[in-house]
Amino acid sequence: MRMTKNDNIKVKVKTEDPDIQKQAPLEGESDDMSSEGIAPQTPEEKIEKAEKEAKEAYDRFLRASAELENYKKRTQKEMAEFRKYANASLIKELLGVVDNLERAIESYNGSNEEGQLSEGLDLTLKELLKIFKTFHASPIEALGKPFDPCYHQAMMQQETADQPENIVLDELQKGYMIHDRLLRPAMVVVSKSPAGSGNNEEK
């Protein structure tokens, strides 16, 4: 039997190019080794890494929980403050009405024989002050008190030898508080030592 050139011709190709050749991993060599040659982690190292990650996640959870709790407390405080002073603007608007009633009572008190006008105004004023009290608004006691710029607004000074310096002698307009917050200061006249007195000479 004659064989042709194309029959059963085995060609053995040998290349010496190192980029083409690829060696299979040797027996016992781990596939986990990276291309940089870093050895795989041991079970203990993996456990330690997992524990560290779990601790970091738990710490983040605690911080987030604390921030949420602080936010809730801050929001509750802000809402309580809002409810506490929600009526401040209403009370402030009514202060002018009270001022006018007080002036009217002072003007007409005793001038009417029957006192009907004075009595009516007085009752109206009492009702308004009752509303103020319901909403925790109260007048500032200023007369005879030492001048306090936190609660008093000095409109003028008056010389007197009967009082020490910086005492409220007169109240031109009452000041008011709501809870512990100032609604408006009292407009007052403040005492000062007479000219030529010992206090002024010392100054």
Tab-separated table of C-alpha atoms in Angstrom:
chain	number	residue	atom	x	y	z
A	1	MET	CA	0.000	0.000	0.000
A	2	ARG	CA	1.375	3.362	-0.986
A	3	MET	CA	1.037	6.356	1.263
A	4	THR	CA	0.491	9.792	-0.098
A	5	LYS	CA	2.205	12.832	1.301
A	6	ASN	CA	-0.997	14.019	2.960
A	7	ASP	CA	-1.784	10.767	4.749
A	8	ASN	CA	-1.003	10.392	8.438
A	9	ILE	CA	1.642	13.083	8.464
A	10	LYS	CA	2.415	14.109	12.010
A	11	VAL	CA	3.952	17.500	12.449
A	12	LYS	CA	5.634	18.301	15.742
A	13	VAL	CA	5.829	22.031	16.383
A	14	LYS	CA	8.364	23.154	18.903
A	15	THR	CA	8.551	26.681	20.029
A	16	GLU	CA	11.002	28.297	22.323
A	17	ASP	CA	8.948	31.509	22.848
A	18	PRO	CA	8.432	31.799	26.648
A	19	ASP	CA	5.265	33.913	26.112
A	20	ILE	CA	3.572	31.093	24.274
A	21	GLN	CA	4.546	28.343	26.641
A	22	LYS	CA	2.426	27.999	29.715
A	23	GLN	CA	3.358	25.781	32.519
A	24	ALA	CA	0.674	24.009	34.511
A	25	PRO	CA	0.879	24.502	38.260
A	26	LEU	CA	3.007	21.969	39.963
A	27	GLU	CA	1.418	19.338	42.122
A	28	GLY	CA	0.711	20.726	45.591
A	29	GLU	CA	0.958	24.340	44.485
A	30	SER	CA	-2.126	26.413	45.446
A	31	ASP	CA	-4.179	28.252	42.825
A	32	ASP	CA	-4.893	31.008	45.394
A	33	MET	CA	-1.423	32.508	45.051
A	34	SER	CA	-1.706	35.842	43.304
A	35	SER	CA	0.320	37.016	40.350
A	36	GLU	CA	2.543	38.987	42.730
A	37	GLY	CA	3.426	35.845	44.579
A	38	ILE	CA	1.539	36.720	47.795
A	39	ALA	CA	0.882	33.659	49.887
A	40	PRO	CA	-2.793	32.858	50.664
A	41	GLN	CA	-4.211	33.762	54.073
A	42	THR	CA	-4.258	31.191	56.781
A	43	PRO	CA	-7.589	30.321	58.459
A	44	GLU	CA	-6.508	32.271	61.548
A	45	GLU	CA	-5.779	35.361	59.469
A	46	LYS	CA	-9.137	35.083	57.723
A	47	ILE	CA	-10.916	34.826	61.090
A	48	GLU	CA	-8.990	37.818	62.435
A	49	LYS	CA	-9.872	39.860	59.349
A	50	ALA	CA	-13.549	38.917	59.611
A	51	GLU	CA	-13.610	39.855	63.301
A	52	LYS	CA	-12.005	43.218	62.531
A	53	GLU	CA	-14.552	43.964	59.795
A	54	ALA	CA	-17.399	42.926	62.105
A	55	LYS	CA	-16.077	45.228	64.862
A	56	GLU	CA	-15.800	48.159	62.458
A	57	ALA	CA	-19.353	47.536	61.217
A	58	TYR	CA	-20.620	47.381	64.815
A	59	ASP	CA	-18.823	50.647	65.660
A	60	ARG	CA	-20.438	52.329	62.652
A	61	PHE	CA	-23.810	51.020	63.807
A	62	LEU	CA	-23.281	52.437	67.312
A	63	ARG	CA	-22.291	55.842	65.915
A	64	ALA	CA	-25.310	55.922	63.629
A	65	SER	CA	-27.599	54.945	66.521
A	66	ALA	CA	-26.122	57.683	68.736
A	67	GLU	CA	-26.522	60.302	65.993
A	68	LEU	CA	-30.140	59.255	65.459
A	69	GLU	CA	-30.873	59.468	69.191
A	70	ASN	CA	-29.275	62.922	69.396
A	71	TYR	CA	-31.331	64.045	66.399
A	72	LYS	CA	-34.548	62.823	68.047
A	73	LYS	CA	-33.710	64.633	71.300
A	74	ARG	CA	-32.818	67.830	69.447
A	75	THR	CA	-36.050	67.698	67.452
A	76	GLN	CA	-38.126	67.110	70.576
A	77	LYS	CA	-36.439	70.060	72.300
A	78	GLU	CA	-37.065	72.327	69.309
A	79	MET	CA	-40.734	71.301	69.191
A	80	ALA	CA	-41.109	71.931	72.924
A	81	GLU	CA	-39.539	75.387	72.501
A	82	PHE	CA	-41.859	76.121	69.584
A	83	ARG	CA	-44.968	75.140	71.552
A	84	LYS	CA	-43.786	77.075	74.601
A	85	TYR	CA	-43.376	80.370	72.735
A	86	ALA	CA	-45.885	79.874	69.907
A	87	ASN	CA	-48.198	82.561	71.324
A	88	ALA	CA	-45.507	85.168	71.816
A	89	SER	CA	-46.405	87.108	68.663
A	90	LEU	CA	-50.111	87.162	69.624
A	91	ILE	CA	-49.386	88.412	73.133
A	92	LYS	CA	-47.014	91.020	71.752
A	93	GLU	CA	-49.716	92.382	69.458
A	94	LEU	CA	-52.145	92.662	72.398
A	95	LEU	CA	-49.688	94.648	74.487
A	96	GLY	CA	-50.661	97.866	72.721
A	97	VAL	CA	-54.306	97.298	73.640
A	98	VAL	CA	-53.367	96.857	77.280
A	99	ASP	CA	-51.269	100.034	77.163
A	100	ASN	CA	-54.178	102.069	75.825
A	101	LEU	CA	-56.567	100.669	78.416
A	102	GLU	CA	-54.174	101.497	81.224
A	103	ARG	CA	-53.789	105.065	79.964
A	104	ALA	CA	-57.563	105.447	79.617
A	105	ILE	CA	-58.125	104.207	83.167
A	106	GLU	CA	-55.526	106.633	84.506
A	107	SER	CA	-57.108	109.537	82.590
A	108	TYR	CA	-60.722	108.894	83.566
A	109	ASN	CA	-60.305	107.386	86.996
A	110	GLY	CA	-62.079	109.723	89.451
A	111	SER	CA	-63.259	112.161	86.773
A	112	ASN	CA	-66.623	110.403	86.330
A	113	GLU	CA	-68.939	110.653	89.324
A	114	GLU	CA	-70.380	107.206	88.841
A	115	GLY	CA	-67.107	105.772	87.630
A	116	GLN	CA	-68.851	103.634	85.018
A	117	LEU	CA	-66.293	104.281	82.315
A	118	SER	CA	-63.432	103.585	84.662
A	119	GLU	CA	-65.064	100.400	85.902
A	120	GLY	CA	-65.702	99.112	82.366
A	121	LEU	CA	-62.152	99.780	81.281
A	122	ASP	CA	-60.836	98.188	84.426
A	123	LEU	CA	-62.823	95.004	83.817
A	124	THR	CA	-61.615	94.856	80.220
A	125	LEU	CA	-58.028	95.225	81.344
A	126	LYS	CA	-58.440	92.459	83.918
A	127	GLU	CA	-59.804	90.116	81.244
A	128	LEU	CA	-56.859	90.810	78.977
A	129	LEU	CA	-54.371	90.261	81.785
A	130	LYS	CA	-56.151	87.008	82.576
A	131	ILE	CA	-55.559	85.881	78.979
A	132	PHE	CA	-51.925	86.862	79.326
A	133	LYS	CA	-51.619	84.794	82.470
A	134	THR	CA	-53.148	81.776	80.705
A	135	PHE	CA	-50.379	81.961	78.115
A	136	HIS	CA	-47.680	82.566	80.755
A	137	ALA	CA	-47.167	86.235	79.910
A	138	SER	CA	-46.539	88.527	82.871
A	139	PRO	CA	-45.528	92.174	83.424
A	140	ILE	CA	-42.017	93.029	84.563
A	141	GLU	CA	-41.826	94.622	88.003
A	142	ALA	CA	-39.676	97.687	87.393
A	143	LEU	CA	-40.655	100.521	89.779
A	144	GLY	CA	-38.159	100.943	92.603
A	145	LYS	CA	-35.914	98.217	91.183
A	146	PRO	CA	-32.278	98.690	90.158
A	147	PHE	CA	-31.949	99.433	86.472
A	148	ASP	CA	-31.277	96.226	84.504
A	149	PRO	CA	-30.494	96.645	80.779
A	150	CYS	CA	-31.633	93.065	80.192
A	151	TYR	CA	-35.225	94.015	81.118
A	152	HIS	CA	-35.350	97.829	81.163
A	153	GLN	CA	-34.877	100.453	78.479
A	154	ALA	CA	-33.800	103.793	79.958
A	155	MET	CA	-35.657	106.645	78.238
A	156	MET	CA	-34.273	109.401	80.458
A	157	GLN	CA	-32.485	110.103	83.717
A	158	GLN	CA	-33.855	112.158	86.568
A	159	GLU	CA	-31.829	113.782	89.301
A	160	THR	CA	-32.941	112.890	92.814
A	161	ALA	CA	-31.449	112.843	96.263
A	162	ASP	CA	-34.117	110.461	97.564
A	163	GLN	CA	-32.861	107.407	95.701
A	164	PRO	CA	-29.461	105.924	94.864
A	165	GLU	CA	-28.270	106.107	91.291
A	166	ASN	CA	-29.701	103.743	88.641
A	167	ILE	CA	-33.022	103.090	90.359
A	168	VAL	CA	-36.210	103.012	88.266
A	169	LEU	CA	-38.235	106.064	89.315
A	170	ASP	CA	-41.040	105.889	86.782
A	171	GLU	CA	-42.395	103.476	84.221
A	172	LEU	CA	-43.386	105.005	80.888
A	173	GLN	CA	-44.396	101.674	79.383
A	174	LYS	CA	-44.547	98.283	81.040
A	175	GLY	CA	-42.311	95.459	79.951
A	176	TYR	CA	-43.514	91.875	79.620
A	177	MET	CA	-42.083	88.363	79.831
A	178	ILE	CA	-43.408	85.117	78.379
A	179	HIS	CA	-42.137	82.206	80.462
A	180	ASP	CA	-38.471	83.161	80.903
A	181	ARG	CA	-38.156	85.067	77.605
A	182	LEU	CA	-38.383	88.831	77.195
A	183	LEU	CA	-41.299	90.021	75.077
A	184	ARG	CA	-40.405	93.675	75.347
A	185	PRO	CA	-38.379	95.738	77.829
A	186	ALA	CA	-39.926	98.231	80.207
A	187	MET	CA	-39.390	101.870	79.191
A	188	VAL	CA	-38.281	103.599	82.370
A	189	VAL	CA	-36.937	106.758	83.969
A	190	VAL	CA	-33.717	106.122	85.898
A	191	SER	CA	-32.390	108.047	88.870
A	192	LYS	CA	-29.079	109.865	88.978
A	193	SER	CA	-27.373	111.926	91.656
A	194	PRO	CA	-28.045	115.695	91.601
A	195	ALA	CA	-25.425	117.890	89.989
A	196	GLY	CA	-22.764	118.979	92.470
A	197	SER	CA	-23.468	116.089	94.834
A	198	GLY	CA	-20.678	114.029	96.351
A	199	ASN	CA	-21.237	111.180	93.881
A	200	ASN	CA	-20.795	113.415	90.862
A	201	GLU	CA	-17.722	115.072	92.339
A	202	GLU	CA	-16.143	111.666	92.830
A	203	LYS	CA	-16.733	110.924	89.179
